[in-house]
Amino acid sequence: VSPSTTAFADAIHLEPQLDGTYAGLVDGGWTIGGKPNGGYLLAMLASAALEEVPHDHVLAASAHFLHSPDPGPISLTTEVLRVGRSASQVRARLSQDGKPCIEALLMIGTLDAADEPHWAGGAPAPSGVGPEECLRLPSTGPTGVHVAIMDQVDLRLDPESLGFASGRPAGRGELRGWLQLPGADFDPVSLLYAVDAFPPATFDVELSGWVPTMELTAYIRALPAPGPVRILHKAQLIEADRVDEVSFVWDSRGRLVAQATQLAGIRLGR
Amino acid sequence: VSPSTTAFADAIHLEPQLDGTYAGLVDGGWTIGGKPNGGYLLAMLASAALEEVPHDHVLAASAHFLHSPDPGPISLTTEVLRVGRSASQVRARLSQDGKPCIEALLMIGTLDAADEPHWAGGAPAPSGVGPEECLRLPSTGPTGVHVAIMDQVDLRLDPESLGFASGRPAGRGELRGWLQLPGADFDPVSLLYAVDAFPPATFDVELSGWVPTMELTAYIRALPAPGPVRILHKAQLIEADRVDEVSFVWDSRGRLVAQATQLAGIRLGR
């Protein structure tokens, strides 16, 4: 971790409070145009949920984004919905100044490093060039927005996905590339950030302003191996000022470790 | 609606109670092996949420399944999280005998029949044969389980997806076909059932017992035209006794009207 970056674990650090809630701080470095990344915030909610139940890893997280918090203090509350033998469920809420910002449901269980895929025939295969042939995104985006988070993480896009940067999107709605955290490897919690880390996949169709996440559901499928993760972020349908995007995250062994779907707001063609 | 079927609207009917909760009845006809379909239950949660806010249609629903209720009385509670100009968010819980069964987060907004896709280049195109060339699934499934719900709905699979019925799954993890409700057209609420209506897509890989939904997230993208809907239900990765499945639902005009992803439990190869 260089002096200018905040480790992910520090950026999501929570302090348990005497009343059973958790206090956290939205880090100004983990923002896009001054607003925190949604997956980064979801990782905070998962951290709080993990404190509440006997299992070790987040397996599924579904979040509805109500209001974007600003950098600064936040509060998290949790409610254990069920404690099971192999998995438990927790509801969690992130609020700022008493205003609910994110409501999430989380399934917590335990992943075993020895597990192997039984059948992976329906998932896309990892594709694209290696990280050394990708280009790192700068913190000044093509829309002029300051993307502070790009000074934290090493996010590299495949040259074939970079048409948007020169005003020539490929029109496929697909961004491929790699992601690495500052000075740390991924774990199930930080994979919740990975699924939402890429620029809007719609940039490969048409540039726009902020594409705010309304709903984000992520599944963590395996413990990631050390090293950067490969990501495919893909838009499916843009209609009525909303777009759905799917993400696939593979670890350095090529194993699918996380998947996600999100519904986001978008303004185009007006 | 024939004498032997219960209309979907009746099967999800709720009675508002004086204490602000809703009372409902899980219909024994809408079950698989005696357990209600998860999408059918999610439609009940959406119905309750719709009563609470000024908007007309469910746009997104994320549900975690804690405990499967039996046919019989259930209770629904709601909490409005946010009321916005174009969309509102509601949390809803379905309980039976005081035990929480499903916890869901719902985004409610308004769909306009005049909306058209702006870009649909990342979504699969509808494919497969028409309903008249598909075969209707009977209420006795290939695993011997009584699938009562197949006497309610008209669910037809493409002959290419029916290998599992004769012990010869194609191995693609894909089921294609059509769905129609008894005596009614689809609306956004009943599309929440449509995304979860098909048999497990894993049947096209390997037959198994019950594949219980753990998490289900659905996006309703457009108001469906009258008539049956075309469905693609697809498994992606089976690992550690869990599988993720995606669903795409097209209306009779060929418009993508709903999408969903789910994480489910599965026992194979042991």
Coordinates of C-alpha atoms in Angstrom, one line a residue:
Chain A
V1 CA 0.0 0.0 0.0
S2 CA 1.6 3.3 -1.1
P3 CA 1.2 6.4 1.0
S4 CA -1.5 7.7 -1.2
T5 CA -3.8 4.6 -0.9
T6 CA -6.0 3.2 1.8
A7 CA -6.0 -0.6 2.1
F8 CA -9.4 -2.1 1.3
A9 CA -9.6 -3.6 4.8
D10 CA -9.0 -0.2 6.3
A11 CA -11.5 1.5 4.0
I12 CA -14.2 -0.9 5.2
H13 CA -13.2 -1.0 8.8
L14 CA -16.1 -1.0 11.3
E15 CA -16.1 -0.3 15.0
P16 CA -18.7 -2.2 17.0
Q17 CA -20.8 0.1 19.2
L18 CA -22.2 -0.7 22.6
D19 CA -25.8 -0.6 21.2
G20 CA -25.1 -3.4 18.8
T21 CA -24.6 -1.2 15.8
Y22 CA -21.4 -0.6 13.8
A23 CA -19.7 2.7 13.0
G24 CA -17.7 3.1 9.8
L25 CA -16.2 5.8 7.6
V26 CA -16.8 6.1 3.9
D27 CA -13.3 6.8 2.5
G28 CA -13.1 9.7 0.2
G29 CA -10.5 7.8 -1.9
W30 CA -13.0 5.0 -2.8
T31 CA -15.3 7.3 -4.7
I32 CA -16.4 8.2 -8.3
G33 CA -17.2 11.9 -8.7
G34 CA -17.3 12.2 -4.9
K35 CA -19.8 9.3 -4.4
P36 CA -18.6 6.0 -3.0
N37 CA -18.6 2.8 -5.1
G38 CA -21.7 0.7 -4.4
G39 CA -19.8 -2.6 -4.2
Y40 CA -17.4 -1.0 -1.7
L41 CA -20.3 -0.1 0.5
L42 CA -21.8 -3.5 0.1
A43 CA -18.6 -5.0 1.4
M44 CA -19.1 -2.9 4.6
L45 CA -22.6 -4.4 5.0
A46 CA -21.1 -7.9 4.6
S47 CA -18.5 -7.2 7.2
A48 CA -21.1 -6.2 9.7
A49 CA -23.2 -9.3 8.8
L50 CA -20.2 -11.6 9.3
E51 CA -19.8 -10.4 12.9
E52 CA -23.3 -11.6 13.7
V53 CA -23.3 -15.2 12.7
P54 CA -21.0 -18.3 13.2
H55 CA -20.1 -18.8 9.6
D56 CA -17.0 -17.3 7.8
H57 CA -17.8 -16.2 4.3
V58 CA -20.4 -14.1 2.5
L59 CA -22.1 -16.4 -0.2
A60 CA -24.8 -14.1 -1.5
A61 CA -25.6 -10.4 -1.1
S62 CA -28.6 -8.5 -2.4
A63 CA -28.7 -4.8 -2.0
H64 CA -31.1 -2.0 -2.8
F65 CA -29.5 1.5 -3.0
L66 CA -31.8 4.2 -1.6
H67 CA -29.6 7.2 -1.2
S68 CA -25.9 7.7 -1.9
P69 CA -23.9 8.6 1.2
D70 CA -21.1 11.1 1.1
P71 CA -17.6 10.4 2.4
G72 CA -17.7 10.5 6.2
P73 CA -19.2 8.7 9.1
I74 CA -21.9 6.0 8.6
S75 CA -23.8 3.7 10.8
L76 CA -24.7 0.0 10.2
T77 CA -27.5 -2.0 11.8
T78 CA -28.1 -5.7 11.5
E79 CA -30.8 -8.2 12.1
V80 CA -30.1 -11.9 12.1
L81 CA -32.9 -13.6 10.2
R82 CA -31.9 -17.2 10.5
V83 CA -28.9 -19.2 11.8
G84 CA -28.6 -22.5 10.1
R85 CA -26.2 -25.4 10.1
S86 CA -24.5 -24.6 6.8
A87 CA -25.6 -21.0 6.2
S88 CA -27.2 -18.1 8.0
Q89 CA -29.1 -15.0 6.7
V90 CA -28.7 -11.4 7.9
R91 CA -30.4 -8.2 7.0
A92 CA -28.2 -5.1 7.2
R93 CA -28.8 -1.3 6.7
L94 CA -26.2 1.4 6.1
S95 CA -27.4 4.9 7.2
Q96 CA -25.8 8.3 7.2
D97 CA -27.1 11.1 9.5
G98 CA -30.1 8.9 10.3
K99 CA -31.0 8.5 6.6
P100 CA -31.1 4.9 5.2
C101 CA -28.7 4.6 2.3
I102 CA -28.5 0.9 1.5
E103 CA -30.7 -2.0 2.6
A104 CA -29.1 -5.5 2.0
L105 CA -29.9 -9.1 2.6
L106 CA -26.9 -11.4 3.0
M107 CA -26.4 -15.2 3.1
I108 CA -23.3 -16.2 5.1
G109 CA -21.8 -19.7 5.0
T110 CA -18.4 -21.3 4.7
L111 CA -16.4 -21.8 1.6
D112 CA -13.8 -24.6 1.4
A113 CA -10.6 -24.0 -0.5
A114 CA -10.7 -27.7 -1.5
D115 CA -14.0 -27.4 -3.4
E116 CA -13.8 -27.8 -7.2
P117 CA -16.5 -27.0 -9.8
H118 CA -18.8 -30.0 -10.5
W119 CA -20.0 -28.6 -13.8
A120 CA -19.2 -25.2 -15.3
G121 CA -20.6 -25.6 -18.7
G122 CA -23.0 -22.7 -18.6
A123 CA -20.6 -20.0 -17.4
P124 CA -18.6 -18.0 -19.9
A125 CA -14.9 -19.0 -20.1
P126 CA -12.4 -16.4 -19.1
S127 CA -11.2 -14.6 -22.2
G128 CA -9.1 -11.6 -23.2
V129 CA -5.5 -10.7 -22.9
G130 CA -3.4 -10.8 -19.7
P131 CA -3.0 -7.8 -17.3
E132 CA 0.4 -6.8 -18.9
E133 CA -1.3 -6.1 -22.2
C134 CA -4.2 -4.2 -20.6
L135 CA -4.2 -0.4 -19.9
R136 CA -4.6 1.0 -16.5
L137 CA -7.5 3.4 -16.1
P138 CA -6.5 6.8 -14.8
S139 CA -8.5 8.7 -12.2
T140 CA -9.7 11.2 -14.8
G141 CA -12.5 9.5 -16.7
P142 CA -13.6 10.1 -20.3
T143 CA -16.7 12.0 -19.0
G144 CA -14.5 14.5 -17.0
V145 CA -15.6 13.0 -13.7
H146 CA -12.8 12.5 -11.1
V147 CA -12.7 8.8 -10.4
A148 CA -10.6 8.9 -7.2
I149 CA -10.9 5.1 -6.7
M150 CA -8.7 4.5 -9.7
D151 CA -5.8 5.9 -7.6
Q152 CA -6.6 3.2 -5.1
V153 CA -6.9 0.1 -7.2
D154 CA -5.1 -1.1 -10.3
L155 CA -7.9 -1.5 -12.8
R156 CA -6.8 -2.4 -16.3
L157 CA -9.0 -2.8 -19.4
D158 CA -8.4 -4.9 -22.4
P159 CA -7.5 -2.6 -25.4
E160 CA -10.5 -4.0 -27.2
S161 CA -12.7 -2.6 -24.4
L162 CA -11.2 0.8 -24.5
G163 CA -12.9 2.2 -27.5
F164 CA -15.0 4.5 -25.3
A165 CA -11.9 6.4 -24.2
S166 CA -11.4 7.6 -27.7
G167 CA -15.0 8.1 -28.6
R168 CA -15.3 4.8 -30.5
P169 CA -17.2 2.3 -28.3
A170 CA -17.3 -1.2 -29.9
G171 CA -21.0 -1.4 -29.4
R172 CA -20.9 -4.8 -27.7
G173 CA -21.6 -3.5 -24.2
E174 CA -18.7 -5.5 -22.8
L175 CA -15.7 -4.5 -20.8
R176 CA -12.9 -7.0 -20.1
G177 CA -9.9 -6.6 -17.9
W178 CA -8.2 -7.1 -14.6
L179 CA -8.4 -5.7 -11.0
Q180 CA -6.0 -5.7 -8.1
L181 CA -6.4 -4.2 -4.7
P182 CA -3.7 -2.0 -3.1
G183 CA -1.3 -4.3 -1.4
A184 CA -3.7 -7.1 -0.7
D185 CA -5.3 -10.2 -2.3
F186 CA -9.0 -10.6 -2.7
D187 CA -11.3 -12.4 -0.2
P188 CA -15.0 -13.0 -0.4
V189 CA -15.8 -9.6 1.1
S190 CA -13.6 -7.6 -1.3
L191 CA -15.0 -9.6 -4.2
L192 CA -18.3 -7.7 -3.5
Y193 CA -16.4 -4.7 -4.6
A194 CA -14.8 -6.5 -7.6
V195 CA -18.2 -7.2 -9.2
D196 CA -19.1 -3.5 -9.2
A197 CA -15.6 -2.1 -9.8
F198 CA -15.6 -1.6 -13.6
P199 CA -16.9 1.5 -15.4
P200 CA -20.5 1.1 -16.7
A201 CA -20.5 -1.6 -19.4
T202 CA -22.8 0.8 -21.3
F203 CA -19.7 2.9 -22.0
D204 CA -19.0 0.3 -24.7
V205 CA -22.3 1.3 -26.2
E206 CA -22.6 5.0 -25.5
L207 CA -20.9 7.3 -23.0
S208 CA -23.1 8.8 -20.4
G209 CA -23.0 10.5 -17.0
W210 CA -23.3 8.6 -13.7
V211 CA -25.0 5.2 -14.0
P212 CA -26.2 4.8 -10.4
T213 CA -26.7 1.2 -9.1
M214 CA -30.3 0.6 -8.0
E215 CA -30.0 -3.1 -7.1
L216 CA -26.9 -5.3 -6.9
T217 CA -27.0 -9.0 -6.2
A218 CA -23.7 -10.9 -6.0
Y219 CA -22.8 -14.6 -5.5
I220 CA -19.4 -15.5 -4.1
R221 CA -18.7 -19.0 -5.5
A222 CA -15.2 -19.9 -4.3
L223 CA -12.3 -18.6 -2.3
P224 CA -10.1 -16.6 -4.7
A225 CA -6.5 -17.5 -5.2
P226 CA -3.9 -14.8 -4.6
G227 CA -3.3 -12.3 -7.3
P228 CA -5.4 -10.0 -9.6
V229 CA -8.9 -11.1 -10.7
R230 CA -10.1 -11.1 -14.3
I231 CA -13.5 -9.4 -14.9
L232 CA -16.1 -9.5 -17.6
H233 CA -18.7 -6.7 -17.1
K234 CA -21.5 -6.9 -19.6
A235 CA -24.7 -4.8 -20.3
Q236 CA -27.7 -6.7 -21.5
L237 CA -30.7 -4.4 -22.1
I238 CA -31.1 -0.6 -21.9
E239 CA -34.7 0.4 -21.7
A240 CA -36.8 3.1 -19.9
D241 CA -33.7 4.8 -18.4
R242 CA -32.5 1.5 -16.8
V243 CA -29.9 -1.0 -17.7
D244 CA -29.0 -4.4 -16.3
E245 CA -25.4 -5.5 -16.2
V246 CA -23.8 -8.8 -15.3
S247 CA -20.3 -9.4 -14.0
F248 CA -18.2 -12.5 -13.9
V249 CA -15.0 -12.6 -11.8
W250 CA -12.2 -15.2 -12.3
D251 CA -9.2 -15.6 -10.0
S252 CA -5.6 -16.0 -11.2
R253 CA -6.2 -19.8 -11.6
G254 CA -9.1 -19.0 -14.0
R255 CA -11.7 -20.2 -11.5
L256 CA -15.1 -18.4 -11.5
V257 CA -15.2 -16.9 -8.0
A258 CA -17.9 -14.3 -8.2
Q259 CA -20.9 -13.4 -10.3
A260 CA -23.3 -10.5 -10.1
T261 CA -26.2 -8.8 -11.7
Q262 CA -27.2 -5.2 -11.3
L263 CA -30.0 -2.8 -12.3
A264 CA -28.8 0.8 -12.8
G265 CA -30.2 4.1 -13.9
I266 CA -29.0 5.6 -17.2
R267 CA -29.8 8.6 -19.3
L268 CA -29.0 8.3 -23.0
G269 CA -30.2 9.8 -26.2
R270 CA -31.7 13.0 -25.0
Chain B
V1 CA -59.8 -21.0 -15.5
S2 CA -61.1 -24.6 -15.3
P3 CA -62.7 -25.9 -12.1
S4 CA -59.5 -27.7 -11.2
T5 CA -57.3 -24.6 -11.3
T6 CA -56.9 -21.5 -9.1
A7 CA -56.3 -18.2 -10.9
F8 CA -52.9 -16.7 -10.2
A9 CA -54.6 -13.5 -8.8
D10 CA -56.6 -15.7 -6.4
A11 CA -53.7 -17.8 -5.4
I12 CA -51.7 -14.7 -4.3
H13 CA -54.8 -12.8 -2.9
L14 CA -54.0 -10.9 0.3
E15 CA -56.3 -9.5 2.9
P16 CA -55.1 -6.3 4.6
Q17 CA -55.3 -6.6 8.4
L18 CA -56.1 -3.9 10.9
D19 CA -52.5 -4.0 12.3
G20 CA -51.0 -3.1 8.9
T21 CA -50.0 -6.6 8.0
Y22 CA -51.5 -8.8 5.2
A23 CA -52.9 -12.3 5.5
G24 CA -52.6 -14.8 2.7
L25 CA -53.1 -18.4 1.9
V26 CA -50.4 -20.6 0.3
D27 CA -52.4 -22.5 -2.3
G28 CA -51.8 -26.3 -2.3
G29 CA -52.2 -26.3 -6.1
W30 CA -49.1 -24.1 -6.6
T31 CA -46.6 -26.5 -5.2
I32 CA -43.8 -28.9 -6.1
G33 CA -43.7 -32.0 -3.9
G34 CA -46.0 -30.2 -1.5
K35 CA -43.8 -27.1 -1.2
P36 CA -44.9 -23.8 -2.8
N37 CA -42.9 -22.4 -5.8
G38 CA -40.5 -19.6 -4.7
G39 CA -41.5 -17.2 -7.5
Y40 CA -45.2 -17.6 -6.6
L41 CA -44.4 -16.6 -3.0
L42 CA -42.3 -13.7 -4.2
A43 CA -45.3 -12.5 -6.1
M44 CA -47.2 -12.4 -2.8
L45 CA -44.5 -10.2 -1.3
A46 CA -44.6 -7.9 -4.3
S47 CA -48.4 -7.6 -4.0
A48 CA -48.0 -6.5 -0.4
A49 CA -45.3 -4.0 -1.3
L50 CA -47.4 -2.5 -4.1
E51 CA -50.1 -1.6 -1.5
E52 CA -47.7 0.5 0.5
V53 CA -46.4 3.0 -2.1
P54 CA -47.8 5.3 -4.8
H55 CA -46.2 3.5 -7.8
D56 CA -47.8 0.8 -9.9
H57 CA -45.3 -1.9 -10.9
V58 CA -42.6 -4.0 -9.3
L59 CA -39.3 -3.3 -11.1
A60 CA -36.9 -5.3 -9.0
A61 CA -37.2 -7.9 -6.3
S62 CA -34.5 -9.6 -4.3
A63 CA -35.5 -12.4 -2.0
H64 CA -33.7 -14.7 0.5
F65 CA -35.5 -17.9 1.3
L66 CA -35.1 -18.9 4.9
H67 CA -37.7 -21.6 5.4
S68 CA -40.2 -23.2 3.0
P69 CA -43.8 -22.6 4.2
D70 CA -46.5 -25.3 3.8
P71 CA -49.8 -24.7 2.1
G72 CA -52.0 -22.8 4.4
P73 CA -52.2 -19.4 6.1
I74 CA -49.3 -17.0 6.0
S75 CA -48.7 -13.4 7.2
L76 CA -46.8 -10.6 5.4
T77 CA -45.3 -7.5 7.0
T78 CA -43.8 -4.6 5.1
E79 CA -41.6 -1.6 5.8
V80 CA -41.4 1.3 3.4
L81 CA -37.7 2.2 3.0
R82 CA -38.0 5.1 0.7
V83 CA -40.7 6.8 -1.4
G84 CA -39.2 8.6 -4.4
R85 CA -40.5 10.5 -7.4
S86 CA -40.0 7.7 -9.9
A87 CA -39.5 4.7 -7.7
S88 CA -39.9 3.5 -4.1
Q89 CA -38.3 0.7 -2.1
V90 CA -40.1 -1.6 0.3
R91 CA -38.9 -4.4 2.6
A92 CA -41.3 -7.3 3.0
R93 CA -41.3 -10.5 5.1
L94 CA -43.5 -13.6 4.6
S95 CA -44.0 -15.7 7.8
Q96 CA -45.9 -18.8 8.8
D97 CA -46.8 -19.6 12.4
G98 CA -44.5 -16.8 13.5
K99 CA -41.5 -18.2 11.7
P100 CA -39.9 -16.0 9.0
C101 CA -39.9 -17.8 5.6
I102 CA -38.8 -15.2 3.0
E103 CA -37.3 -11.8 3.4
A104 CA -37.4 -9.6 0.3
L105 CA -36.4 -6.1 -0.9
L106 CA -38.6 -4.6 -3.7
M107 CA -38.2 -1.6 -5.9
I108 CA -41.6 -0.3 -7.1
G109 CA -42.0 2.1 -10.0
T110 CA -44.1 2.7 -13.0
L111 CA -43.6 1.0 -16.4
D112 CA -45.0 2.7 -19.5
A113 CA -46.5 0.5 -22.3
A114 CA -45.0 3.0 -24.8
D115 CA -41.4 2.4 -23.8
E116 CA -39.2 0.7 -26.3
P117 CA -35.7 -0.9 -25.9
H118 CA -32.9 1.7 -26.5
W119 CA -30.3 -1.1 -27.0
A120 CA -30.7 -4.8 -26.5
G121 CA -27.4 -6.0 -28.0
G122 CA -26.2 -7.8 -24.8
A123 CA -29.3 -9.8 -24.1
P124 CA -29.9 -13.2 -25.8
A125 CA -32.3 -13.3 -28.7
P126 CA -35.4 -15.4 -28.2
S127 CA -34.9 -18.8 -29.8
G128 CA -36.5 -22.2 -30.0
V129 CA -39.7 -23.5 -31.5
G130 CA -43.2 -22.1 -30.9
P131 CA -45.5 -23.4 -28.2
E132 CA -47.4 -25.7 -30.5
E133 CA -44.2 -27.7 -31.1
C134 CA -43.4 -27.9 -27.4
L135 CA -44.5 -30.6 -25.0
R136 CA -46.6 -29.8 -21.9
L137 CA -45.0 -31.0 -18.7
P138 CA -47.3 -33.3 -16.7
S139 CA -47.7 -33.1 -12.9
T140 CA -45.7 -36.3 -12.4
G141 CA -42.1 -35.3 -12.8
P142 CA -39.2 -37.5 -13.9
T143 CA -38.0 -37.8 -10.3
G144 CA -41.4 -39.1 -9.1
V145 CA -42.2 -35.9 -7.2
H146 CA -45.8 -34.7 -7.6
V147 CA -45.6 -31.3 -9.3
A148 CA -49.1 -30.1 -8.6
I149 CA -48.4 -26.7 -10.1
M150 CA -48.2 -28.2 -13.6
D151 CA -52.0 -28.8 -13.3
Q152 CA -52.4 -25.1 -12.8
V153 CA -50.2 -23.6 -15.5
D154 CA -49.5 -24.6 -19.1
L155 CA -45.7 -25.1 -19.1
R156 CA -44.3 -26.5 -22.3
L157 CA -40.7 -27.4 -23.0
D158 CA -38.9 -27.4 -26.4
P159 CA -38.3 -31.0 -27.4
E160 CA -34.5 -30.3 -27.4
S161 CA -34.8 -29.5 -23.7
L162 CA -36.7 -32.7 -22.8
G163 CA -33.8 -35.1 -22.8
F164 CA -33.9 -35.3 -19.0
A165 CA -37.4 -36.9 -19.2
S166 CA -35.9 -39.9 -21.0
G167 CA -32.7 -40.0 -19.0
R168 CA -30.7 -38.3 -21.8
P169 CA -30.0 -34.7 -20.7
A170 CA -28.3 -32.7 -23.4
G171 CA -25.6 -31.5 -21.0
R172 CA -26.0 -27.8 -21.9
G173 CA -27.8 -26.8 -18.7
E174 CA -30.5 -25.0 -20.7
L175 CA -34.3 -25.4 -20.7
R176 CA -36.3 -23.5 -23.3
G177 CA -40.1 -23.3 -23.6
W178 CA -43.3 -21.4 -23.0
L179 CA -45.5 -20.6 -20.0
Q180 CA -49.1 -19.5 -19.7
L181 CA -51.2 -18.9 -16.6
P182 CA -54.7 -20.4 -16.2
G183 CA -57.2 -18.0 -17.8
A184 CA -55.1 -14.8 -17.5
D185 CA -52.3 -12.9 -19.1
F186 CA -49.1 -12.0 -17.3
D187 CA -48.5 -8.7 -15.5
P188 CA -45.3 -7.5 -13.6
V189 CA -46.3 -9.4 -10.4
S190 CA -47.0 -12.7 -12.1
L191 CA -43.7 -12.4 -14.1
L192 CA -42.0 -12.9 -10.7
Y193 CA -43.5 -16.4 -10.9
A194 CA -42.5 -16.9 -14.5
V195 CA -38.7 -16.4 -13.8
D196 CA -38.8 -19.3 -11.3
A197 CA -41.5 -21.5 -13.0
F198 CA -39.3 -23.9 -15.0
P199 CA -37.8 -27.1 -13.6
P200 CA -34.2 -26.8 -12.5
A201 CA -32.0 -26.0 -15.5
T202 CA -29.6 -28.5 -14.0
F203 CA -32.0 -31.3 -15.1
D204 CA -30.4 -30.7 -18.5
V205 CA -27.1 -31.7 -16.9
E206 CA -28.0 -34.3 -14.3
L207 CA -31.3 -35.3 -12.6
S208 CA -31.5 -34.6 -8.9
G209 CA -34.0 -34.1 -6.1
W210 CA -35.3 -30.8 -5.0
V211 CA -33.2 -27.8 -6.0
P212 CA -34.3 -25.3 -3.3
T213 CA -33.9 -21.6 -4.1
M214 CA -31.7 -19.7 -1.6
E215 CA -31.7 -16.3 -3.3
L216 CA -33.8 -15.0 -6.2
T217 CA -33.4 -11.6 -7.8
A218 CA -35.7 -10.6 -10.6
Y219 CA -35.9 -7.4 -12.8
I220 CA -39.2 -6.6 -14.6
R221 CA -38.2 -4.7 -17.7
A222 CA -41.4 -4.0 -19.6
L223 CA -45.2 -4.5 -19.4
P224 CA -45.8 -7.9 -21.1
A225 CA -48.1 -8.2 -24.1
P226 CA -51.1 -10.6 -23.8
G227 CA -50.4 -14.3 -24.4
P228 CA -47.9 -16.9 -23.3
V229 CA -44.3 -16.0 -22.5
R230 CA -41.2 -17.6 -23.8
I231 CA -38.6 -18.6 -21.3
L232 CA -34.9 -19.5 -21.3
H233 CA -33.7 -21.0 -18.0
K234 CA -30.0 -21.6 -17.8
A235 CA -27.6 -23.1 -15.3
Q236 CA -24.1 -21.5 -15.2
L237 CA -21.9 -23.1 -12.5
I238 CA -22.5 -26.1 -10.1
E239 CA -20.0 -26.0 -7.3
A240 CA -20.1 -26.9 -3.5
D241 CA -23.7 -28.1 -3.6
R242 CA -24.9 -24.8 -5.1
V243 CA -25.9 -23.7 -8.6
D244 CA -26.6 -20.4 -10.1
E245 CA -29.3 -20.1 -12.7
V246 CA -30.4 -17.2 -15.0
S247 CA -33.8 -16.8 -16.6
F248 CA -34.9 -14.6 -19.5
V249 CA -38.6 -14.1 -20.2
W250 CA -39.9 -12.7 -23.5
D251 CA -43.5 -11.8 -24.2
S252 CA -45.5 -12.8 -27.3
R253 CA -44.0 -9.9 -29.2
G254 CA -40.5 -11.2 -28.5
R255 CA -39.7 -8.3 -26.1
L256 CA -37.5 -9.1 -23.1
V257 CA -39.9 -8.4 -20.2
A258 CA -38.1 -10.1 -17.2
Q259 CA -34.7 -11.4 -16.2
A260 CA -33.6 -13.2 -13.1
T261 CA -30.7 -14.9 -11.4
Q262 CA -30.9 -17.4 -8.5
L263 CA -28.6 -19.3 -6.2
A264 CA -30.0 -22.7 -5.3
G265 CA -28.9 -25.8 -3.4
I266 CA -28.2 -29.0 -5.2
R267 CA -27.0 -32.5 -4.3
L268 CA -25.2 -34.3 -7.2
G269 CA -22.7 -37.1 -7.6
R270 CA -22.9 -38.7 -4.2

